[in-house]
Coordinates of C-alpha atoms and ligand atoms in Angstrom, one line a residue:
X689 CA -94.0 160.0 52.0
X690 CA -91.4 162.6 53.4
X691 CA -92.6 166.1 55.0
X692 CA -91.9 169.2 53.1
X693 CA -91.4 166.9 49.8
X694 CA -92.3 169.4 46.4
X695 CA -95.5 169.1 44.9
X696 CA -94.1 166.7 41.8
X697 CA -92.1 164.9 43.7
X698 CA -95.4 163.6 45.6
X699 CA -97.4 163.2 42.9
X700 CA -94.3 160.9 41.3
X701 CA -94.2 159.1 44.6
X702 CA -97.7 158.2 44.4
X703 CA -98.4 157.4 41.0
X704 CA -94.8 155.1 41.7
X705 CA -97.3 153.3 44.4
X706 CA -99.4 152.8 41.8
X707 CA -97.4 150.8 39.8
X708 CA -96.2 153.6 38.1
X709 CA -92.8 154.0 36.1
X710 CA -91.2 157.4 35.7
X711 CA -89.6 159.3 32.5
X712 CA -89.5 162.4 32.1
X713 CA -87.8 164.2 29.4
X714 CA -85.9 167.7 29.5
X715 CA -87.5 169.2 25.5
X716 CA -85.6 172.8 24.6
X717 CA -85.8 174.1 21.4
X718 CA -82.4 174.5 19.5
X719 CA -82.8 177.9 19.0
X720 CA -80.3 179.7 21.1
X721 CA -78.1 178.6 24.2
X722 CA -79.2 177.6 27.8
X723 CA -79.8 179.6 30.6
X724 CA -80.3 179.7 34.5
X725 CA -83.9 179.2 34.3
X726 CA -83.4 176.2 31.5
X727 CA -81.3 174.7 34.8
X728 CA -83.8 174.4 36.7
X729 CA -86.4 172.5 34.7
X730 CA -83.3 170.3 33.6
X731 CA -82.1 169.8 37.6
X732 CA -85.8 169.1 37.9
X733 CA -86.6 166.6 35.3
X734 CA -82.8 165.3 35.7
X735 CA -82.7 164.8 39.2
X736 CA -86.2 163.7 39.6
X737 CA -84.9 160.7 37.2
X738 CA -81.5 159.5 39.6
X739 CA -83.9 159.5 42.7
X740 CA -86.0 157.3 40.9
X741 CA -83.5 155.2 39.4
X742 CA -84.7 156.2 36.0
X743 CA -84.3 158.2 32.9
X744 CA -84.6 162.0 31.6
X745 CA -84.7 161.8 27.6
X746 CA -82.7 165.1 26.1
X747 CA -85.0 165.5 23.4
X748 CA -84.9 168.6 20.6
X749 CA -88.2 170.0 20.2
X750 CA -86.4 171.5 16.8
X751 CA -90.4 171.8 14.9
X752 CA -89.2 175.6 14.0
X753 CA -86.6 175.5 11.1
X754 CA -86.1 178.7 10.6
X755 CA -84.6 179.4 14.5
X756 CA -82.7 176.7 14.9
X757 CA -79.6 175.0 14.6
X758 CA -76.9 172.7 15.3
X759 CA -74.4 175.1 17.2
X760 CA -77.3 175.8 19.6
X761 CA -77.5 171.8 19.6
X762 CA -74.2 170.8 20.4
X763 CA -73.9 173.9 23.1
X764 CA -77.5 173.2 25.4
X765 CA -75.7 169.2 25.6
X766 CA -72.1 170.9 26.2
X767 CA -74.0 172.4 28.8
X768 CA -76.8 169.9 30.3
X769 CA -73.6 167.6 30.3
X770 CA -71.6 169.8 32.3
X771 CA -74.4 170.6 35.2
X772 CA -73.5 167.0 36.0
X773 CA -76.4 165.3 33.9
X774 CA -76.0 162.3 32.0
X775 CA -79.3 161.3 28.5
X776 CA -78.6 157.7 29.3
X777 CA -78.4 157.6 25.2
X778 CA -82.1 158.3 25.3
X779 CA -81.3 161.8 22.7
X780 CA -84.2 162.4 20.5
X781 CA -85.9 164.3 18.5
X782 CA -89.4 166.1 17.3
X783 CA -87.9 165.1 13.4
X784 CA -87.3 162.1 14.6
X785 CA -91.5 161.2 14.5
X786 CA -92.0 163.7 12.1
X787 CA -93.3 160.5 9.7
X788 CA -95.7 159.2 12.7
X789 CA -97.0 163.3 13.1
X790 CA -98.0 163.5 9.6
X791 CA -99.7 159.8 10.1
X792 CA -101.3 160.9 13.1
X793 CA -102.8 164.0 11.5
X794 CA -104.2 161.7 8.2
X795 CA -105.7 159.5 10.8
X796 CA -107.3 163.0 12.7
X797 CA -108.2 163.6 9.5
X798 CA -110.4 160.9 8.4
X799 CA -112.3 160.6 11.7
X800 CA -113.0 164.0 10.9
X801 CA -111.1 165.9 13.9
X802 CA -108.9 168.0 11.6
X803 CA -109.1 169.9 8.3
X804 CA -107.5 172.2 6.2
X805 CA -108.4 175.4 6.6
X806 CA -107.6 178.3 3.7
X807 CA -108.6 181.4 5.8
X808 CA -105.6 183.9 6.2
X809 CA -103.5 184.0 10.0
X810 CA -105.6 187.9 10.9
X811 CA -109.3 186.1 9.7
X812 CA -108.5 182.7 12.0
X813 CA -107.8 184.9 14.7
X814 CA -111.2 187.2 14.0
X815 CA -113.0 183.4 13.5
X816 CA -111.8 182.3 16.4
X817 CA -113.3 184.9 18.9
X818 CA -112.4 186.2 22.6
X819 CA -112.1 185.3 26.0
X820 CA -115.5 186.8 26.6
X821 CA -116.8 185.7 22.8
X822 CA -117.8 183.2 21.2
X823 CA -115.4 181.5 17.8
X824 CA -117.1 180.5 15.0
X825 CA -116.3 177.2 13.4
X826 CA -113.7 177.9 9.6
X827 CA -116.0 178.2 6.8
X828 CA -113.6 175.7 5.1
X829 CA -114.0 172.8 7.6
X830 CA -117.8 172.2 5.6
X831 CA -116.4 173.7 2.6
X832 CA -114.3 170.3 1.6
X833 CA -115.1 166.7 2.7
X834 CA -112.3 163.8 4.2
X835 CA -111.1 163.0 0.8
X836 CA -110.8 166.5 -0.3
X837 CA -108.6 167.4 3.0
X838 CA -106.5 164.4 3.0
X839 CA -105.9 165.6 -0.7
X840 CA -105.5 168.9 0.4
X841 CA -102.8 167.5 3.2
X842 CA -101.5 165.3 0.7
X843 CA -100.7 168.6 -1.7
X844 CA -99.4 170.7 1.9
X845 CA -97.2 168.3 2.4
X846 CA -95.8 168.2 -1.4
X847 CA -95.0 171.2 -1.9
X848 CA -97.5 173.1 -3.6
X849 CA -98.8 175.8 -2.1
X850 CA -96.6 178.9 -0.5
X851 CA -96.3 179.7 2.7
X852 CA -99.0 180.3 4.6
X853 CA -101.8 179.2 1.9
X854 CA -102.9 176.9 4.5
X855 CA -103.3 175.2 7.6
X856 CA -104.3 172.2 9.3
X857 CA -106.4 172.4 12.2
X858 CA -107.9 170.1 15.1
X859 CA -112.0 170.7 14.6
X860 CA -112.6 171.0 18.4
X861 CA -114.5 173.5 20.0
X862 CA -114.9 177.0 19.1
X863 CA -116.7 178.0 22.1
X864 CA -114.4 176.4 24.4
X865 CA -113.4 178.9 27.4
X866 CA -110.0 177.6 26.6
X867 CA -108.6 179.7 23.6
X868 CA -106.3 176.7 23.0
X869 CA -109.3 174.6 22.1
X870 CA -110.7 176.9 19.6
X871 CA -109.9 174.2 16.8
X872 CA -105.7 174.8 17.3
X873 CA -103.2 174.7 14.1
X874 CA -101.7 171.3 13.3
X875 CA -99.6 171.9 10.6
X876 CA -97.9 175.1 8.6
X877 CA -96.2 175.2 5.6
X878 CA -92.7 176.7 6.0
X879 CA -90.8 176.7 3.6
X880 CA -86.9 176.6 4.7
X881 CA -84.3 174.3 5.1
X882 CA -84.2 172.6 8.1
X883 CA -80.8 171.5 9.8
X884 CA -81.9 167.9 9.7
X885 CA -84.7 166.9 7.5
X886 CA -82.9 169.4 5.1
X887 CA -85.5 170.1 2.2
X888 CA -87.6 166.6 3.2
X889 CA -90.6 168.5 4.5
X890 CA -92.4 172.3 3.9
X891 CA -95.1 171.0 6.6
X892 CA -93.9 171.8 10.4
X893 CA -95.7 170.7 13.1
X894 CA -96.5 173.4 15.8
X895 CA -95.9 172.7 20.0
X896 CA -98.5 172.1 20.6
X897 CA -99.7 168.8 18.4
X898 CA -95.5 167.5 18.4
X899 CA -95.4 167.4 22.4
X900 CA -97.9 164.8 23.5
X901 CA -96.8 162.9 20.4
X902 CA -93.6 162.7 21.0
X903 CA -93.5 162.3 25.0
X904 CA -96.1 160.0 24.4
X905 CA -94.0 157.5 21.5
X906 CA -90.7 158.1 23.5
X907 CA -92.8 156.2 26.6
X908 CA -91.8 159.8 29.1
X909 CA -94.8 159.3 32.1
X910 CA -94.8 162.7 33.8
X911 CA -94.3 165.7 31.4
X912 CA -93.3 168.9 33.4
X913 CA -93.7 172.4 32.2
X914 CA -94.2 175.5 33.3
X915 CA -96.9 177.0 34.1
X916 CA -97.1 179.6 31.0
X917 CA -98.6 175.5 29.7
X918 CA -101.4 175.5 32.3
X919 CA -103.9 176.5 29.2
X920 CA -102.2 173.6 27.0
X921 CA -102.7 171.0 29.0
X922 CA -106.4 170.1 28.0
X923 CA -105.2 170.1 24.5
X924 CA -102.0 168.2 25.0
X925 CA -105.4 165.7 27.0
X926 CA -107.4 166.2 23.7
X927 CA -104.4 165.1 21.6
X928 CA -103.4 161.6 23.0
X929 CA -107.4 160.7 24.0
X930 CA -107.9 161.8 20.2
X931 CA -105.0 159.9 18.6
X932 CA -105.2 155.9 18.1
X933 CA -102.0 154.5 18.7
X934 CA -99.9 151.7 20.4
X935 CA -97.8 153.7 22.3
X936 CA -95.6 152.9 25.7
X937 CA -97.1 155.3 28.0
X938 CA -99.9 157.3 29.0
X939 CA -98.0 161.0 29.8
X940 CA -99.7 163.7 32.3
X941 CA -98.3 167.0 31.8
X942 CA -97.7 168.8 35.0
X943 CA -97.0 172.9 35.5
X944 CA -94.0 174.1 38.0
X945 CA -93.5 177.6 38.1
X946 CA -90.1 178.8 36.4
X947 CA -87.5 180.7 38.0
X948 CA -87.4 184.2 37.1
X949 CA -84.6 185.8 38.4
X950 CA -84.0 189.5 39.3
X951 CA -82.6 192.2 36.8
X952 CA -81.7 189.9 34.1
X953 CA -82.8 188.3 30.7
X954 CA -84.0 185.0 30.2
X955 CA -86.2 184.9 27.2
X956 CA -84.1 183.3 24.2
X957 CA -85.2 186.0 21.7
X958 CA -83.7 189.1 24.1
X959 CA -80.5 186.9 24.4
X960 CA -80.0 186.0 21.0
X961 CA -80.5 190.0 20.4
X962 CA -77.9 191.1 22.6
X963 CA -75.2 188.5 21.2
X964 CA -76.3 189.4 17.8
X965 CA -76.4 193.6 18.1
X966 CA -72.6 192.9 19.6
X967 CA -73.9 194.4 23.2
X968 CA -72.3 190.9 24.9
X969 CA -68.8 189.0 23.7
X970 CA -71.2 185.7 22.4
X971 CA -73.3 183.6 24.2
X972 CA -70.8 182.4 27.0
X973 CA -70.3 186.4 27.5
X974 CA -69.9 186.2 31.5
X975 CA -72.4 189.0 31.9
X976 CA -74.9 186.9 30.6
X977 CA -77.5 184.6 33.0
X978 CA -76.9 181.7 29.9
X979 CA -74.7 178.0 31.1
X980 CA -72.3 179.1 28.9
X981 CA -71.5 182.5 30.4
X982 CA -71.5 181.2 34.0
X983 CA -69.3 178.4 33.2
X984 CA -66.8 181.0 31.2
X985 CA -67.7 183.6 34.6
X986 CA -66.0 180.6 36.7
X987 CA -69.1 179.4 38.1
X988 CA -69.6 175.9 39.1
X989 CA -71.8 173.4 38.5
X990 CA -72.3 172.7 41.8
X991 CA -73.2 176.4 42.6
X992 CA -75.7 176.0 40.0
X993 CA -77.4 172.5 41.3
X994 CA -77.4 173.8 44.6
X995 CA -79.3 177.0 44.1
X996 CA -82.2 175.8 41.8
X997 CA -81.7 172.7 45.1
X998 CA -82.2 176.3 47.7
X999 CA -85.3 177.8 45.3
X1000 CA -87.3 174.3 45.3
X1001 CA -90.1 173.8 43.0
X1002 CA -93.6 175.7 43.9
X1003 CA -96.6 176.8 41.7
X1004 CA -96.7 180.3 42.6
X1005 CA -94.6 182.7 40.8
X1006 CA -92.4 184.4 41.9
X1007 CA -89.3 186.6 41.0
X1008 CA -86.2 185.7 42.8
X1009 CA -83.0 188.0 44.4
X1010 CA -80.0 188.2 43.0
X1011 CA -78.6 188.0 46.4
X1012 CA -80.2 184.5 46.5
X1013 CA -78.4 182.8 43.1
X1014 CA -75.0 185.6 44.8
X1015 CA -74.9 183.5 48.1
X1016 CA -75.4 180.1 46.5
X1017 CA -71.8 181.1 44.9
X1018 CA -70.2 182.1 47.8
X1019 CA -71.2 179.3 49.8
X1020 CA -69.7 177.0 47.4
X1021 CA -67.0 178.4 46.4
X1022 CA -65.7 179.0 50.1
X1023 CA -64.9 175.5 50.7
X1024 CA -63.1 175.5 47.0
X1025 CA -60.8 178.3 46.6
X1026 CA -57.9 179.2 48.2
X1027 CA -56.8 182.6 49.6
X1028 CA -54.6 184.5 48.1
X1029 CA -54.0 188.5 47.8
X1030 CA -53.7 190.2 44.3
X1031 CA -54.0 194.6 44.4
X1032 CA -56.6 195.6 41.4
X1033 CA -55.9 198.7 41.4
X1034 CA -52.0 199.4 43.1
X1035 CA -50.5 201.8 44.7
X1036 CA -47.1 201.9 45.7
X1037 CA -45.8 201.4 49.1
X1038 CA -41.6 202.4 49.7
X1039 CA -40.8 201.3 53.8
X1040 CA -38.4 203.6 54.5
X1041 CA -37.3 201.0 57.7
X1042 CA -36.7 198.1 55.5
X1043 CA -32.7 198.1 53.2
X1044 CA -34.4 197.4 49.8
X1045 CA -31.1 193.9 49.6
X1046 CA -33.4 193.1 52.3
X1047 CA -36.5 189.9 51.6
X1048 CA -38.5 188.2 54.5
X1049 CA -40.2 185.4 53.8
X1050 CA -43.6 185.2 56.2
X1051 CA -46.0 181.9 55.4
X1052 CA -49.8 182.5 54.9
X1053 CA -52.5 179.9 55.5
X1054 CA -54.3 179.6 52.3
X1055 CA -57.7 178.8 53.8
X1056 CA -59.4 180.4 57.3
X1057 CA -60.1 178.2 60.3
X1058 CA -63.2 176.9 59.9
X1059 CA -62.9 175.6 56.6
X1060 CA -60.8 172.1 57.1
X1061 CA -58.4 172.2 54.5
X1062 CA -54.2 173.0 54.7
X1063 CA -51.3 173.8 52.8
X1064 CA -49.9 177.7 53.1
X1065 CA -47.6 180.0 50.8
X1066 CA -44.4 182.2 51.0
X1067 CA -45.0 186.1 51.3
X1068 CA -42.3 188.1 50.5
X1069 CA -42.0 191.1 52.6
X1070 CA -39.8 193.7 50.9
X1071 CA -38.9 197.3 50.5
X1072 CA -41.4 198.5 47.5
X1073 CA -45.2 196.4 47.9
X1074 CA -48.2 197.7 46.5
X1075 CA -51.8 198.6 48.3
X1076 CA -55.0 198.8 47.0
X1077 CA -55.3 202.5 45.9
X1078 CA -58.7 203.6 48.0
X1079 CA -57.9 201.9 50.8
X1080 CA -55.3 205.3 51.4
X1081 CA -56.7 208.3 51.6
X1082 CA -54.5 211.5 51.6
X1083 CA -57.5 213.7 53.9
X1084 CA -59.3 210.5 55.9
X1085 CA -62.2 211.1 57.6
X1086 CA -62.0 210.1 61.3
X1087 CA -64.4 206.9 60.4
X1088 CA -61.7 205.6 57.5
X1089 CA -59.1 202.5 59.3
X1090 CA -57.1 202.0 56.6
X1091 CA -54.2 203.8 55.7
X1092 CA -53.7 208.3 55.4
X1093 CA -50.5 209.8 56.8
X1094 CA -50.2 209.6 60.9
X1095 CA -52.1 206.4 61.1
X1096 CA -51.1 203.0 60.7
X1097 CA -53.1 199.6 59.9
X1098 CA -52.0 196.1 59.3
X1099 CA -50.5 194.3 56.5
X1100 CA -52.6 191.0 56.2
X1101 CA -49.7 188.4 57.8
X1102 CA -47.1 191.0 57.1
X1103 CA -46.3 194.0 59.7
X1104 CA -47.6 196.8 60.7
X1105 CA -47.4 200.2 59.1
X1106 CA -47.4 203.6 59.3
X1107 CA -47.5 206.9 56.5
X1108 CA -44.9 208.8 57.0
X1109 CA -45.8 210.8 53.4
X1110 CA -46.5 210.9 50.3
X1111 CA -44.8 211.3 46.8
X1112 CA -47.1 213.4 44.1
X1113 CA -46.7 213.9 40.6
X1114 CA -46.5 216.5 38.1
X1115 CA -50.3 216.9 38.2
X1116 CA -50.7 216.3 41.9
X1117 CA -51.4 212.6 41.3
X1118 CA -50.3 210.8 44.5
X1119 CA -47.7 207.6 42.8
X1120 CA -46.4 206.3 46.3
X1121 CA -46.8 206.9 49.6
X1122 CA -43.7 206.0 52.6
X1123 CA -44.7 204.4 55.7
X1124 CA -42.1 202.5 58.5
X1125 CA -42.7 199.0 59.5
X1126 CA -42.7 198.0 63.6
X1127 CA -40.5 195.0 63.2
X1128 CA -42.1 194.1 67.0
X1129 CA -45.2 193.9 65.2
X1130 CA -45.2 190.8 63.0
X1131 CA -48.1 188.6 62.5
X1132 CA -48.9 186.0 65.3
X1133 CA -46.7 188.3 67.7
X1134 CA -48.9 189.8 69.5
X1135 CA -47.3 193.3 71.7
X1136 CA -49.2 193.9 74.1
X1137 CA -51.4 197.0 74.1
X1138 CA -50.8 197.9 70.8
X1139 CA -54.5 198.9 68.5
X1140 CA -54.8 198.6 65.0
X1141 CA -57.8 199.4 63.6
X1142 CA -57.2 197.8 60.3
X1143 CA -55.8 195.2 58.2
X1144 CA -55.6 195.4 54.5
X1145 CA -54.1 193.3 51.9
X1146 CA -51.3 193.6 49.9
X1147 CA -48.6 191.7 47.5
X1148 CA -44.6 192.2 46.8
X1149 CA -42.9 194.3 45.0
X1150 CA -42.2 190.7 43.8
X1151 CA -45.5 189.9 42.1
X1152 CA -47.0 188.6 39.0
X1153 CA -48.9 191.0 36.3
X1154 CA -52.1 190.1 35.9
X1155 CA -55.7 191.2 34.7
X1156 CA -59.0 191.6 35.9
X1157 CA -62.4 191.6 35.1
X1158 CA -64.9 193.1 37.2
X1159 CA -68.3 192.5 36.3
X1160 CA -71.9 194.5 36.7
X1161 CA -75.0 193.8 35.3
X1162 CA -76.0 194.5 32.2
X1163 CA -79.0 196.9 32.8
X1164 CA -79.6 200.0 34.8
X1165 CA -82.3 200.1 36.3
X1166 CA -84.0 201.9 33.8
X1167 CA -83.6 199.1 31.8
X1168 CA -81.5 200.5 29.5
X1169 CA -78.3 198.4 29.4
X1170 CA -75.3 199.4 31.6
X1171 CA -72.0 201.0 29.9
X1172 CA -70.0 199.9 32.6
X1173 CA -70.9 196.2 33.1
X1174 CA -67.5 194.9 32.4
X1175 CA -64.5 196.6 33.6
X1176 CA -61.2 195.9 32.5
X1177 CA -58.2 195.9 35.5
X1178 CA -55.1 195.7 33.1
X1179 CA -52.5 196.6 35.9
X1180 CA -53.8 194.2 39.0
X1181 CA -51.3 192.8 40.7
X1182 CA -51.1 189.3 42.2
X1183 CA -49.0 187.7 44.5
X1184 CA -46.3 185.6 42.9
X1185 CA -47.7 182.2 44.5
X1186 CA -50.3 182.5 41.7
X1187 CA -47.1 181.7 39.1
X1188 CA -48.4 177.9 39.3
X1189 CA -52.0 179.0 38.7
X1190 CA -53.8 177.7 35.3
X1191 CA -57.0 178.3 33.4
X1192 CA -59.7 177.1 35.2
X1193 CA -58.9 177.4 38.5
X1194 CA -60.5 179.6 41.5
X1195 CA -59.3 181.5 44.5
X1196 CA -60.3 184.5 46.2
X1197 CA -58.6 187.5 46.3
X1198 CA -58.8 188.4 49.7
X1199 CA -61.5 191.3 50.6
X1200 CA -62.0 191.5 47.0
X1201 CA -64.5 188.0 45.3
X1202 CA -63.8 185.4 43.9
X1203 CA -61.9 185.0 41.5
X1204 CA -61.6 182.5 38.1
X1205 CA -58.6 182.3 36.2
X1206 CA -60.3 182.1 32.5
X1207 CA -56.5 182.3 31.6
X1208 CA -53.3 182.2 32.9
X1209 CA -52.8 185.4 35.1
X1210 CA -56.1 186.7 32.8
X1211 CA -59.6 186.5 36.4
X1212 CA -63.1 187.0 36.0
X1213 CA -64.5 188.0 39.4
X1214 CA -67.2 185.2 40.3
X1215 CA -68.6 186.9 42.7
X1216 CA -68.2 189.7 45.5
X1217 CA -67.5 188.6 48.9
X1218 CA -70.4 191.2 50.6
X1219 CA -74.2 191.2 49.4
X1220 CA -74.2 194.3 48.4
X1221 CA -75.3 193.1 44.7
X1222 CA -79.1 195.7 43.5
X1223 CA -78.9 197.3 40.1
X1224 CA -76.9 200.3 39.6
X1225 CA -77.7 203.7 38.4
X1226 CA -77.1 205.6 35.5
X1227 CA -74.4 207.4 36.1
X1228 CA -75.4 211.6 35.3
Ligands
ATP2213 P1 -87.4 180.9 26.8 O1 -88.7 181.6 27.0 O2 -86.5 181.6 26.9 O3 -87.1 181.3 25.1 P2 -88.1 178.4 26.2 O4 -89.5 177.5 27.0 O5 -88.7 178.9 24.7 O6 -87.1 179.6 27.4 P3 -87.0 175.9 26.0 O7 -85.9 175.5 24.4 O8 -89.0 175.6 24.9 O9 -87.4 178.0 26.4 O10 -87.8 175.3 27.2 C1 -87.1 174.2 27.6 C2 -87.6 173.9 28.6 O11 -86.9 174.7 29.7 C3 -89.1 173.9 28.7 O12 -89.2 172.8 28.9 C4 -89.3 174.7 29.6 O13 -90.2 174.8 30.3 C5 -88.8 175.4 30.6 N1 -87.6 176.7 31.0 C6 -87.8 177.4 30.3 N2 -87.5 178.7 30.3 C7 -88.0 179.0 31.8 C8 -87.2 179.4 33.1 N3 -87.2 180.1 33.2 N4 -87.8 178.2 34.4 C9 -87.2 177.1 34.3 N5 -87.7 176.3 33.2 C10 -87.3 176.6 32.2
MG2214 MG1 -90.0 176.9 24.0

């Protein structure tokens, strides 16, 4: 075994040496879209299947009809595929096994290992006791014979009782130090329409009952879940030890630490709330940590997979910094996104000593020297051009190395320009600046003795109008919704070469960040260039 492998790999390799197979599963509940946390589980489970030349099942845990929908199923399938994984036709649903689950429950009743209980939710909680006090057996256990329990369970199934009248419980141990073992619920009554089984069932199995049995029915060997399920493992094993059936495998549950990413919400319940109350533009809003949102933002699947690899799998819960995720995005895009120039908040520059009927072609490479890719495009140097508003200051401090009156700066791939005057409107707002250019300073020529402290990006007057969406974290440090999480810049200008860009293209806008064409000439900022990430403070 190689050193440095995580504990799950170690377990699996040992099992393989002992002749075991590896079949994993990813079991989402179709009650929302997948998020970056799910990606960790997907990369782990499907990744194991790939590594050991096996298969990972996609199984929908559709046991709660009140929250689930086929729309979520479809979105989940799309996201898993987009991440680059394939379930090789092994797509299943807990609901495929509802008949079998029912028969297993009947078997448990016959063996006096399950009973119908008519206590209210409140009473069940009371009887269960606490971590420090024993529970008490429900009076319903003694009240009915096996035959009566079988009859009641059948009548539950047949719809004779309203929701909440009865539940089916396993008879295990009301004194167990593990609360999960104190006669857990197997079935509850829910007169609800299920998106697949329609109105065929009005009793639905609990996750703890359905999950181990689904695993066993499918021949899953390694059932990998997050640490919150550690206490459920004993119950997982109890069902498999107490139900007799000819299962193709005896699965085992292993727990790893869930991904917790700094300052985002990942619970589907909270995501649903944001979607439903209109705080965001649907499940695929680019500000959300959903897979669909990240995709719409422009993140590549490769970057998400690389991120999951980097954070690794362990048994210790911890929070991953957003900076680490952003590092992976930049690292991925560095070799993928050609460099171009865009001015997000334009300020007009007039070059007084350049003739208006002149244009000069400047050739600029798409890639920096350290990236083994070639290609270039032409930029047009024109009398009028645009620079970023914040690359100019009328009264700059000493350490401002960009443009100001009397100061010189280099235009990337172009000439050095010196600001000579400023035009203002009647309100005193700067409307344009006048500059002169030095024809001796064409990029590539390096005149002796010339020192220019700053190089700024620009676009020619021969440019394209674009819309740019900038994103900030959805939440402020205080936990409140950030009112500035989306900033739409409708007056951005991009260089003419982007005329040929298509939806789906990615670029680095020099000095600004990586951008994704969500639509032609509409760009989403994927990630900035600098690792300055921190949750924003509320503006006072
Ligand atoms: P949420 O709490 O976000 O609603 P969930 O656990 O209820 O998530 P499921 O659809 O039940 O969502 O999850 C499917 C699988 O994804 C489970 O095996 C679960 O352990 C795993 N998973 C969910 N969230 C994370 C996470 N943050 N990190 C790693 N795995 C996760
Ligand atoms: Mg769940």
